[in-house]
Amino acid sequence: MTRRLPTATHPLTALVTGASSGIGAELATALAARGCDVVLVARRRDRLEALARRLSGLGVRAHALPCDLTDEAARRDLPHVVADLGLEVSILCNGAGVGFAGEFVTVPDEHRTAVLRLNVEATVDLCGHFVPAMVRRRSGAVLTVCSMLSFVPMPRMATYAATKAALLSFTEALHDELRPHGVAVTALCPGTVPTEFMELAGLGPAIGRMPAWALDDARQVAERGLDALARNRRVVVPSALYRTSVASARLLPRAALFGLLRRGSPFPARWPGASGVQARETAALSAP
Ligand SMILES: NC(=O)c1ccc[n+]([C@@H]2O[C@H](COP(=O)([O-])OP(=O)(O)OC[C@H]3O[C@@H](n4cnc5c(N)ncnc54)[C@H](OP(=O)(O)O)[C@@H]3O)[C@@H](O)[C@H]2O)c1
């Protein structure tokens, strides 16, 4: 890590949300490989503990802290649990996120609310819990996983895209506010990454039809995000393909953009249903 990340003599601690799978698990792995102690947060305890065991093998301390981040009281407890472990969070990676594809009226209320609570409320709240201490120490770093959809309003994924646009706006503003305080803040905006997110979102079949070159690799996304954070880049779109897509989408007049999206949307018109979500909820609840 370069000068932009904390330089304390004791090992740095990174708290990573969404560490039980996908990009979050890769962020935690990459941070541990770079010598950080890691605190792993998500709901599925068994996944977190298995990753913690694996990362301990790299010679760092890795702690599994199961937490439902949509639960405000559980979020409020997190900093105390971390402090009780004798840890000080120097790097916060906001990786946890969900989204559901389908026209707005086909997605059940409770799922739309979960998207808002997890993607926006929990991320802003966790920054509120951990950033003030970074400012006091005049060192720290925050990486928030946004999306290519942070740049584009997306019919059939309207709520998710809106949450990611909000996160990008929040992250860019924090980047500017915290720069004078020695705290790095970066928005990581991946394209399409084949993770469990896609199945849960109802996008499994769409991903299956995409050529391999159009898919981002979760490990590479994580590495590029951390490299950008180390340089305190405001925003990073980790692949050239999606950098071009974002630039084109920003240049196109909205009417033309929506015309293209109407004709070629990869997203289903109806949300395909709750089976994947229920399977994960069950896994999260039944984890010992
Ligand atoms: N995959 C993509 O194409 C893509 C593209 C752009 C951006 N992103 C973003 O990347 C981030 C990571 O997604 P991913 O693709 O790696 O998907 P993923 O493998 O499904 O990871 C999502 C993570 O969020 C956690 N999570 C879900 N609900 C939670 C809750 N209530 N409390 C705590 N943790 C919760 C999940 O763990 P538990 O279920 O164990 O709680 C999991 O660790 C998300 O913010 C997503 O929006 C993904």
mmCIF file of C-alpha atoms and ligand atoms in Angstrom:
data_model
loop_
_atom_site.group_PDB
_atom_site.id
_atom_site.type_symbol
_atom_site.label_atom_id
_atom_site.label_comp_id
_atom_site.label_asym_id
_atom_site.label_seq_id
_atom_site.Cartn_x
_atom_site.Cartn_y
_atom_site.Cartn_z
ATOM 1 C CA MET A 1 0.000 0.000 0.000
ATOM 2 C CA THR A 2 1.297 3.467 -0.757
ATOM 3 C CA ARG A 3 1.494 6.674 1.265
ATOM 4 C CA ARG A 4 -2.256 7.289 1.031
ATOM 5 C CA LEU A 5 -3.068 4.415 3.333
ATOM 6 C CA PRO A 6 -2.311 4.521 7.052
ATOM 7 C CA THR A 7 1.299 4.105 8.073
ATOM 8 C CA ALA A 8 0.976 3.176 11.747
ATOM 9 C CA THR A 9 3.661 0.837 12.991
ATOM 10 C CA HIS A 10 1.151 -1.731 14.292
ATOM 11 C CA PRO A 11 -0.589 -3.896 11.671
ATOM 12 C CA LEU A 12 -3.528 -2.202 9.989
ATOM 13 C CA THR A 13 -7.023 -3.546 10.466
ATOM 14 C CA ALA A 14 -9.506 -3.584 7.599
ATOM 15 C CA LEU A 15 -13.221 -4.183 8.155
ATOM 16 C CA VAL A 16 -14.828 -5.677 5.056
ATOM 17 C CA THR A 17 -18.596 -6.003 4.672
ATOM 18 C CA GLY A 18 -20.005 -8.569 2.265
ATOM 19 C CA ALA A 19 -16.984 -10.751 3.040
ATOM 20 C CA SER A 20 -18.878 -14.062 2.840
ATOM 21 C CA SER A 21 -18.769 -14.176 -0.978
ATOM 22 C CA GLY A 22 -17.892 -12.506 -4.267
ATOM 23 C CA ILE A 23 -16.108 -9.169 -4.396
ATOM 24 C CA GLY A 24 -16.120 -8.698 -0.608
ATOM 25 C CA ALA A 25 -14.388 -12.054 -0.043
ATOM 26 C CA GLU A 26 -11.801 -11.098 -2.678
ATOM 27 C CA LEU A 27 -11.246 -7.694 -1.051
ATOM 28 C CA ALA A 28 -10.649 -9.378 2.298
ATOM 29 C CA THR A 29 -8.272 -11.891 0.720
ATOM 30 C CA ALA A 30 -6.320 -9.176 -1.113
ATOM 31 C CA LEU A 31 -6.076 -7.044 2.034
ATOM 32 C CA ALA A 32 -4.802 -10.013 4.049
ATOM 33 C CA ALA A 33 -2.262 -10.771 1.308
ATOM 34 C CA ARG A 34 -1.120 -7.134 1.661
ATOM 35 C CA GLY A 35 -0.543 -7.704 5.390
ATOM 36 C CA CYS A 36 -3.723 -6.276 6.935
ATOM 37 C CA ASP A 37 -5.588 -7.884 9.784
ATOM 38 C CA VAL A 38 -9.185 -8.307 8.656
ATOM 39 C CA VAL A 39 -12.625 -8.185 10.259
ATOM 40 C CA LEU A 40 -15.087 -10.076 8.082
ATOM 41 C CA VAL A 41 -18.731 -8.987 8.192
ATOM 42 C CA ALA A 42 -21.815 -10.533 6.531
ATOM 43 C CA ARG A 43 -24.645 -12.765 7.775
ATOM 44 C CA ARG A 44 -23.391 -16.273 6.918
ATOM 45 C CA ARG A 45 -21.191 -17.219 9.856
ATOM 46 C CA ASP A 46 -19.950 -20.500 8.345
ATOM 47 C CA ARG A 47 -18.626 -18.711 5.259
ATOM 48 C CA LEU A 48 -16.953 -15.997 7.321
ATOM 49 C CA GLU A 49 -15.326 -18.483 9.659
ATOM 50 C CA ALA A 50 -14.021 -20.599 6.780
ATOM 51 C CA LEU A 51 -12.509 -17.495 5.149
ATOM 52 C CA ALA A 52 -11.058 -16.325 8.480
ATOM 53 C CA ARG A 53 -9.329 -19.692 8.899
ATOM 54 C CA ARG A 54 -7.914 -19.488 5.374
ATOM 55 C CA LEU A 55 -6.670 -15.917 5.803
ATOM 56 C CA SER A 56 -5.090 -16.672 9.182
ATOM 57 C CA GLY A 57 -2.826 -18.990 7.220
ATOM 58 C CA LEU A 58 -1.381 -15.864 5.570
ATOM 59 C CA GLY A 59 -0.036 -14.748 8.960
ATOM 60 C CA VAL A 60 -2.626 -12.055 9.706
ATOM 61 C CA ARG A 61 -5.379 -11.969 12.303
ATOM 62 C CA ALA A 62 -8.792 -12.594 10.765
ATOM 63 C CA HIS A 63 -12.039 -12.271 12.709
ATOM 64 C CA ALA A 64 -15.505 -13.383 11.603
ATOM 65 C CA LEU A 65 -18.230 -11.014 12.821
ATOM 66 C CA PRO A 66 -21.638 -12.186 11.579
ATOM 67 C CA CYS A 67 -24.058 -9.275 11.366
ATOM 68 C CA ASP A 68 -27.252 -8.449 9.492
ATOM 69 C CA LEU A 69 -26.385 -4.965 8.309
ATOM 70 C CA THR A 70 -30.024 -4.093 7.666
ATOM 71 C CA ASP A 71 -30.500 -4.254 11.451
ATOM 72 C CA GLU A 72 -29.733 -0.808 12.845
ATOM 73 C CA ALA A 73 -29.078 -2.027 16.390
ATOM 74 C CA ALA A 74 -26.656 -4.710 15.168
ATOM 75 C CA ARG A 75 -24.812 -2.072 13.123
ATOM 76 C CA ARG A 76 -24.577 0.188 16.146
ATOM 77 C CA ASP A 77 -22.970 -2.671 18.130
ATOM 78 C CA LEU A 78 -20.290 -3.387 15.526
ATOM 79 C CA PRO A 79 -17.777 -0.691 16.582
ATOM 80 C CA HIS A 80 -18.035 -1.895 20.197
ATOM 81 C CA VAL A 81 -17.495 -5.522 19.208
ATOM 82 C CA VAL A 82 -14.465 -4.458 17.151
ATOM 83 C CA ALA A 83 -13.105 -2.358 20.035
ATOM 84 C CA ASP A 84 -13.593 -5.296 22.437
ATOM 85 C CA LEU A 85 -11.326 -7.313 20.160
ATOM 86 C CA GLY A 86 -8.681 -4.623 20.732
ATOM 87 C CA LEU A 87 -8.830 -3.492 17.104
ATOM 88 C CA GLU A 88 -8.894 -0.067 15.471
ATOM 89 C CA VAL A 89 -10.387 0.012 11.973
ATOM 90 C CA SER A 90 -8.008 1.813 9.585
ATOM 91 C CA ILE A 91 -9.618 0.647 6.353
ATOM 92 C CA LEU A 92 -13.367 0.270 5.816
ATOM 93 C CA CYS A 93 -14.502 -1.635 2.725
ATOM 94 C CA ASN A 94 -18.242 -1.369 2.092
ATOM 95 C CA GLY A 95 -18.844 -4.415 -0.080
ATOM 96 C CA ALA A 96 -22.233 -5.725 1.064
ATOM 97 C CA GLY A 97 -25.000 -5.106 -1.434
ATOM 98 C CA VAL A 98 -28.063 -6.656 -3.054
ATOM 99 C CA GLY A 99 -30.264 -5.869 -6.045
ATOM 100 C CA PHE A 100 -33.304 -7.348 -7.779
ATOM 101 C CA ALA A 101 -34.031 -7.220 -11.507
ATOM 102 C CA GLY A 102 -37.524 -6.786 -12.931
ATOM 103 C CA GLU A 103 -39.939 -3.938 -13.446
ATOM 104 C CA PHE A 104 -40.491 -1.932 -10.282
ATOM 105 C CA VAL A 105 -44.057 -3.160 -9.733
ATOM 106 C CA THR A 106 -43.002 -6.833 -9.884
ATOM 107 C CA VAL A 107 -40.482 -6.681 -7.016
ATOM 108 C CA PRO A 108 -42.048 -7.183 -3.573
ATOM 109 C CA ASP A 109 -41.915 -4.204 -1.191
ATOM 110 C CA GLU A 110 -39.788 -5.970 1.392
ATOM 111 C CA HIS A 111 -37.035 -6.670 -1.162
ATOM 112 C CA ARG A 112 -36.995 -3.079 -2.382
ATOM 113 C CA THR A 113 -36.694 -1.907 1.216
ATOM 114 C CA ALA A 114 -33.839 -4.341 1.880
ATOM 115 C CA VAL A 115 -31.954 -2.925 -1.116
ATOM 116 C CA LEU A 116 -32.265 0.618 0.248
ATOM 117 C CA ARG A 117 -31.402 -0.385 3.806
ATOM 118 C CA LEU A 118 -28.348 -2.446 2.935
ATOM 119 C CA ASN A 119 -26.897 -0.533 0.005
ATOM 120 C CA VAL A 120 -27.421 3.013 1.251
ATOM 121 C CA GLU A 121 -28.431 3.189 4.903
ATOM 122 C CA ALA A 122 -25.913 0.608 6.171
ATOM 123 C CA THR A 123 -23.045 2.052 4.127
ATOM 124 C CA VAL A 124 -23.642 5.625 5.254
ATOM 125 C CA ASP A 125 -24.152 4.450 8.832
ATOM 126 C CA LEU A 126 -20.921 2.421 8.905
ATOM 127 C CA CYS A 127 -18.998 5.412 7.576
ATOM 128 C CA GLY A 128 -20.600 7.379 10.413
ATOM 129 C CA HIS A 129 -19.371 4.802 12.927
ATOM 130 C CA PHE A 130 -15.784 4.400 11.710
ATOM 131 C CA VAL A 131 -14.718 7.554 9.828
ATOM 132 C CA PRO A 132 -14.665 10.036 12.755
ATOM 133 C CA ALA A 133 -11.857 8.052 14.446
ATOM 134 C CA MET A 134 -9.923 8.020 11.146
ATOM 135 C CA VAL A 135 -10.260 11.812 10.967
ATOM 136 C CA ARG A 136 -9.034 12.144 14.568
ATOM 137 C CA ARG A 137 -6.034 9.934 13.751
ATOM 138 C CA ARG A 138 -5.536 11.801 10.460
ATOM 139 C CA SER A 139 -5.219 8.485 8.652
ATOM 140 C CA GLY A 140 -7.598 5.961 7.193
ATOM 141 C CA ALA A 141 -9.214 4.723 4.022
ATOM 142 C CA VAL A 142 -12.733 3.898 2.817
ATOM 143 C CA LEU A 143 -13.524 1.850 -0.268
ATOM 144 C CA THR A 144 -17.192 1.667 -1.253
ATOM 145 C CA VAL A 145 -18.364 -0.777 -3.895
ATOM 146 C CA CYS A 146 -20.647 1.158 -6.206
ATOM 147 C CA SER A 147 -21.416 -0.038 -9.752
ATOM 148 C CA MET A 148 -21.412 0.806 -13.409
ATOM 149 C CA LEU A 149 -25.130 1.423 -12.760
ATOM 150 C CA SER A 150 -24.105 4.299 -10.476
ATOM 151 C CA PHE A 151 -23.791 6.269 -13.722
ATOM 152 C CA VAL A 152 -26.951 5.085 -15.523
ATOM 153 C CA PRO A 153 -30.609 5.066 -14.410
ATOM 154 C CA MET A 154 -31.629 1.508 -15.241
ATOM 155 C CA PRO A 155 -35.188 0.452 -16.127
ATOM 156 C CA ARG A 156 -35.913 -3.026 -14.698
ATOM 157 C CA MET A 157 -33.307 -2.440 -11.999
ATOM 158 C CA ALA A 158 -34.471 0.996 -10.969
ATOM 159 C CA THR A 159 -34.132 0.784 -7.186
ATOM 160 C CA TYR A 160 -30.698 -0.860 -7.270
ATOM 161 C CA ALA A 161 -29.327 1.651 -9.782
ATOM 162 C CA ALA A 162 -30.715 4.518 -7.688
ATOM 163 C CA THR A 163 -28.977 3.193 -4.554
ATOM 164 C CA LYS A 164 -25.685 2.886 -6.418
ATOM 165 C CA ALA A 165 -26.049 6.414 -7.850
ATOM 166 C CA ALA A 166 -26.618 7.656 -4.287
ATOM 167 C CA LEU A 167 -23.543 5.784 -3.074
ATOM 168 C CA LEU A 168 -21.384 7.226 -5.839
ATOM 169 C CA SER A 169 -22.546 10.753 -5.007
ATOM 170 C CA PHE A 170 -21.933 10.167 -1.283
ATOM 171 C CA THR A 171 -18.508 8.639 -1.879
ATOM 172 C CA GLU A 172 -17.313 11.365 -4.231
ATOM 173 C CA ALA A 173 -18.376 14.048 -1.758
ATOM 174 C CA LEU A 174 -16.656 12.228 1.141
ATOM 175 C CA HIS A 175 -13.521 11.903 -0.981
ATOM 176 C CA ASP A 176 -13.388 15.671 -1.252
ATOM 177 C CA GLU A 177 -14.278 16.354 2.402
ATOM 178 C CA LEU A 178 -11.838 13.863 3.883
ATOM 179 C CA ARG A 179 -8.817 14.507 1.667
ATOM 180 C CA PRO A 180 -7.544 17.342 3.911
ATOM 181 C CA HIS A 181 -7.915 15.027 6.922
ATOM 182 C CA GLY A 182 -5.595 12.360 5.524
ATOM 183 C CA VAL A 183 -8.404 9.868 4.837
ATOM 184 C CA ALA A 184 -8.574 8.261 1.380
ATOM 185 C CA VAL A 185 -12.011 7.541 -0.111
ATOM 186 C CA THR A 186 -12.636 5.670 -3.365
ATOM 187 C CA ALA A 187 -15.736 4.502 -5.231
ATOM 188 C CA LEU A 188 -15.162 1.135 -6.930
ATOM 189 C CA CYS A 189 -17.524 0.713 -9.905
ATOM 190 C CA PRO A 190 -17.436 -2.810 -11.355
ATOM 191 C CA GLY A 191 -19.222 -3.839 -14.549
ATOM 192 C CA THR A 192 -20.726 -7.327 -14.636
ATOM 193 C CA VAL A 193 -19.112 -9.791 -12.245
ATOM 194 C CA PRO A 194 -20.321 -13.414 -12.145
ATOM 195 C CA THR A 195 -21.017 -13.758 -8.409
ATOM 196 C CA GLU A 196 -23.934 -14.989 -6.308
ATOM 197 C CA PHE A 197 -25.349 -11.465 -6.627
ATOM 198 C CA MET A 198 -26.413 -12.244 -10.178
ATOM 199 C CA GLU A 199 -28.375 -15.359 -9.271
ATOM 200 C CA LEU A 200 -30.089 -13.575 -6.382
ATOM 201 C CA ALA A 201 -30.911 -10.608 -8.591
ATOM 202 C CA GLY A 202 -32.591 -12.889 -11.117
ATOM 203 C CA LEU A 203 -29.862 -12.289 -13.682
ATOM 204 C CA GLY A 204 -28.429 -15.817 -13.879
ATOM 205 C CA PRO A 205 -29.784 -16.515 -17.407
ATOM 206 C CA ALA A 206 -28.601 -13.098 -18.665
ATOM 207 C CA ILE A 207 -25.090 -13.768 -17.369
ATOM 208 C CA GLY A 208 -25.153 -17.197 -19.010
ATOM 209 C CA ARG A 209 -25.677 -15.514 -22.391
ATOM 210 C CA MET A 210 -22.801 -13.044 -21.990
ATOM 211 C CA PRO A 211 -19.405 -13.751 -23.575
ATOM 212 C CA ALA A 212 -16.547 -14.306 -21.119
ATOM 213 C CA TRP A 213 -14.752 -11.138 -22.303
ATOM 214 C CA ALA A 214 -17.693 -9.022 -21.128
ATOM 215 C CA LEU A 215 -17.416 -10.270 -17.538
ATOM 216 C CA ASP A 216 -15.239 -8.705 -14.838
ATOM 217 C CA ASP A 217 -13.260 -11.026 -12.596
ATOM 218 C CA ALA A 218 -14.014 -10.534 -8.873
ATOM 219 C CA ARG A 219 -10.377 -10.921 -7.822
ATOM 220 C CA GLN A 220 -9.158 -8.400 -10.381
ATOM 221 C CA VAL A 221 -11.946 -5.992 -9.409
ATOM 222 C CA ALA A 222 -10.820 -6.206 -5.778
ATOM 223 C CA GLU A 223 -7.115 -5.715 -6.570
ATOM 224 C CA ARG A 224 -7.824 -2.724 -8.807
ATOM 225 C CA GLY A 225 -10.104 -1.211 -6.178
ATOM 226 C CA LEU A 226 -7.400 -1.465 -3.515
ATOM 227 C CA ASP A 227 -4.722 -0.086 -5.860
ATOM 228 C CA ALA A 228 -6.991 2.897 -6.572
ATOM 229 C CA LEU A 229 -7.645 3.374 -2.847
ATOM 230 C CA ALA A 230 -3.920 3.347 -2.152
ATOM 231 C CA ARG A 231 -3.594 6.248 -4.624
ATOM 232 C CA ASN A 232 -6.711 7.931 -3.223
ATOM 233 C CA ARG A 233 -8.450 7.881 -6.602
ATOM 234 C CA ARG A 234 -11.966 9.307 -6.367
ATOM 235 C CA VAL A 235 -13.574 6.725 -8.672
ATOM 236 C CA VAL A 236 -12.311 3.586 -10.355
ATOM 237 C CA VAL A 237 -14.067 1.583 -13.071
ATOM 238 C CA PRO A 238 -11.819 -1.464 -13.057
ATOM 239 C CA SER A 239 -12.140 -2.662 -16.674
ATOM 240 C CA ALA A 240 -11.493 -0.865 -19.966
ATOM 241 C CA LEU A 241 -14.691 -2.258 -21.497
ATOM 242 C CA TYR A 242 -16.889 -0.763 -18.796
ATOM 243 C CA ARG A 243 -14.934 2.518 -18.734
ATOM 244 C CA THR A 244 -15.931 2.894 -22.404
ATOM 245 C CA SER A 245 -19.558 1.956 -21.667
ATOM 246 C CA VAL A 246 -19.762 4.486 -18.833
ATOM 247 C CA ALA A 247 -18.259 7.229 -21.008
ATOM 248 C CA SER A 248 -20.720 6.471 -23.847
ATOM 249 C CA ALA A 249 -23.713 6.353 -21.504
ATOM 250 C CA ARG A 250 -22.729 9.743 -20.071
ATOM 251 C CA LEU A 251 -22.435 11.297 -23.540
ATOM 252 C CA LEU A 252 -25.673 9.927 -24.999
ATOM 253 C CA PRO A 253 -28.816 12.072 -24.628
ATOM 254 C CA ARG A 254 -31.134 10.393 -22.114
ATOM 255 C CA ALA A 255 -33.882 9.758 -24.730
ATOM 256 C CA ALA A 256 -31.414 7.866 -26.937
ATOM 257 C CA LEU A 257 -30.038 5.949 -23.949
ATOM 258 C CA PHE A 258 -33.490 4.826 -22.810
ATOM 259 C CA GLY A 259 -34.371 3.895 -26.410
ATOM 260 C CA LEU A 260 -31.336 1.605 -26.558
ATOM 261 C CA LEU A 261 -32.096 0.122 -23.155
ATOM 262 C CA ARG A 262 -35.721 -0.553 -24.150
ATOM 263 C CA ARG A 263 -34.654 -2.437 -27.241
ATOM 264 C CA GLY A 264 -31.755 -4.405 -25.732
ATOM 265 C CA SER A 265 -32.371 -4.727 -21.987
ATOM 266 C CA PRO A 266 -30.589 -7.757 -20.521
ATOM 267 C CA PHE A 267 -32.938 -7.617 -17.535
ATOM 268 C CA PRO A 268 -36.142 -9.643 -17.205
ATOM 269 C CA ALA A 269 -39.453 -7.725 -17.230
ATOM 270 C CA ARG A 270 -40.662 -9.639 -14.183
ATOM 271 C CA TRP A 271 -38.596 -10.395 -11.110
ATOM 272 C CA PRO A 272 -38.195 -14.172 -11.375
ATOM 273 C CA GLY A 273 -39.018 -14.891 -7.747
ATOM 274 C CA ALA A 274 -37.666 -15.457 -4.331
ATOM 275 C CA SER A 275 -36.183 -18.964 -4.383
ATOM 276 C CA GLY A 276 -32.522 -17.831 -4.420
ATOM 277 C CA VAL A 277 -33.175 -15.117 -1.879
ATOM 278 C CA GLN A 278 -34.987 -17.535 0.396
ATOM 279 C CA ALA A 279 -32.127 -20.028 0.103
ATOM 280 C CA ARG A 280 -29.642 -17.371 1.198
ATOM 281 C CA GLU A 281 -31.873 -16.053 3.989
ATOM 282 C CA THR A 282 -32.190 -19.629 5.231
ATOM 283 C CA ALA A 283 -28.405 -20.094 5.074
ATOM 284 C CA ALA A 284 -27.900 -16.816 6.940
ATOM 285 C CA LEU A 285 -30.456 -17.669 9.625
ATOM 286 C CA SER A 286 -29.405 -21.281 10.089
ATOM 287 C CA ALA A 287 -25.685 -20.495 10.392
ATOM 288 C CA PRO A 288 -24.710 -21.519 13.942
HETATM 289 N N1 LIG B 1 -21.773 -8.819 -9.308
HETATM 290 C C1 LIG B 1 -21.816 -7.715 -10.047
HETATM 291 O O1 LIG B 1 -21.925 -7.740 -11.301
HETATM 292 C C2 LIG B 1 -21.702 -6.362 -9.409
HETATM 293 C C3 LIG B 1 -21.531 -5.256 -10.245
HETATM 294 C C4 LIG B 1 -21.418 -4.009 -9.686
HETATM 295 C C5 LIG B 1 -21.452 -3.867 -8.296
HETATM 296 N N2 LIG B 1 -21.618 -4.942 -7.511
HETATM 297 C C6 LIG B 1 -21.648 -4.744 -6.056
HETATM 298 O O2 LIG B 1 -20.616 -5.483 -5.481
HETATM 299 C C7 LIG B 1 -20.911 -5.732 -4.106
HETATM 300 C C8 LIG B 1 -20.631 -7.197 -3.818
HETATM 301 O O3 LIG B 1 -21.522 -7.992 -4.584
HETATM 302 P P1 LIG B 1 -21.077 -9.369 -5.206
HETATM 303 O O4 LIG B 1 -21.264 -9.267 -6.665
HETATM 304 O O5 LIG B 1 -19.763 -9.788 -4.674
HETATM 305 O O6 LIG B 1 -22.261 -10.295 -4.685
HETATM 306 P P2 LIG B 1 -22.369 -11.398 -3.538
HETATM 307 O O7 LIG B 1 -21.368 -12.461 -3.738
HETATM 308 O O8 LIG B 1 -23.807 -11.751 -3.520
HETATM 309 O O9 LIG B 1 -21.965 -10.586 -2.216
HETATM 310 C C9 LIG B 1 -22.880 -9.809 -1.492
HETATM 311 C C10 LIG B 1 -22.432 -9.794 -0.043
HETATM 312 O O10 LIG B 1 -23.342 -8.975 0.711
HETATM 313 C C11 LIG B 1 -23.666 -9.689 1.912
HETATM 314 N N3 LIG B 1 -24.977 -9.312 2.411
HETATM 315 C C12 LIG B 1 -26.177 -9.446 1.774
HETATM 316 N N4 LIG B 1 -27.178 -9.065 2.593
HETATM 317 C C13 LIG B 1 -26.585 -8.708 3.763
HETATM 318 C C14 LIG B 1 -27.089 -8.241 5.018
HETATM 319 N N5 LIG B 1 -28.394 -8.045 5.215
HETATM 320 N N6 LIG B 1 -26.205 -7.988 6.015
HETATM 321 C C15 LIG B 1 -24.881 -8.185 5.824
HETATM 322 N N7 LIG B 1 -24.346 -8.599 4.661
HETATM 323 C C16 LIG B 1 -25.192 -8.866 3.654
HETATM 324 C C17 LIG B 1 -23.659 -11.147 1.480
HETATM 325 O O11 LIG B 1 -23.461 -12.007 2.591
HETATM 326 P P3 LIG B 1 -24.583 -12.782 3.449
HETATM 327 O O12 LIG B 1 -25.653 -13.249 2.517
HETATM 328 O O13 LIG B 1 -23.783 -13.877 4.081
HETATM 329 O O14 LIG B 1 -25.074 -11.798 4.444
HETATM 330 C C18 LIG B 1 -22.435 -11.173 0.580
HETATM 331 O O15 LIG B 1 -21.274 -11.335 1.345
HETATM 332 C C19 LIG B 1 -22.374 -5.321 -3.935
HETATM 333 O O16 LIG B 1 -22.407 -4.047 -3.302
HETATM 334 C C20 LIG B 1 -22.897 -5.213 -5.348
HETATM 335 O O17 LIG B 1 -23.931 -4.274 -5.435
HETATM 336 C C21 LIG B 1 -21.747 -6.210 -8.037
#
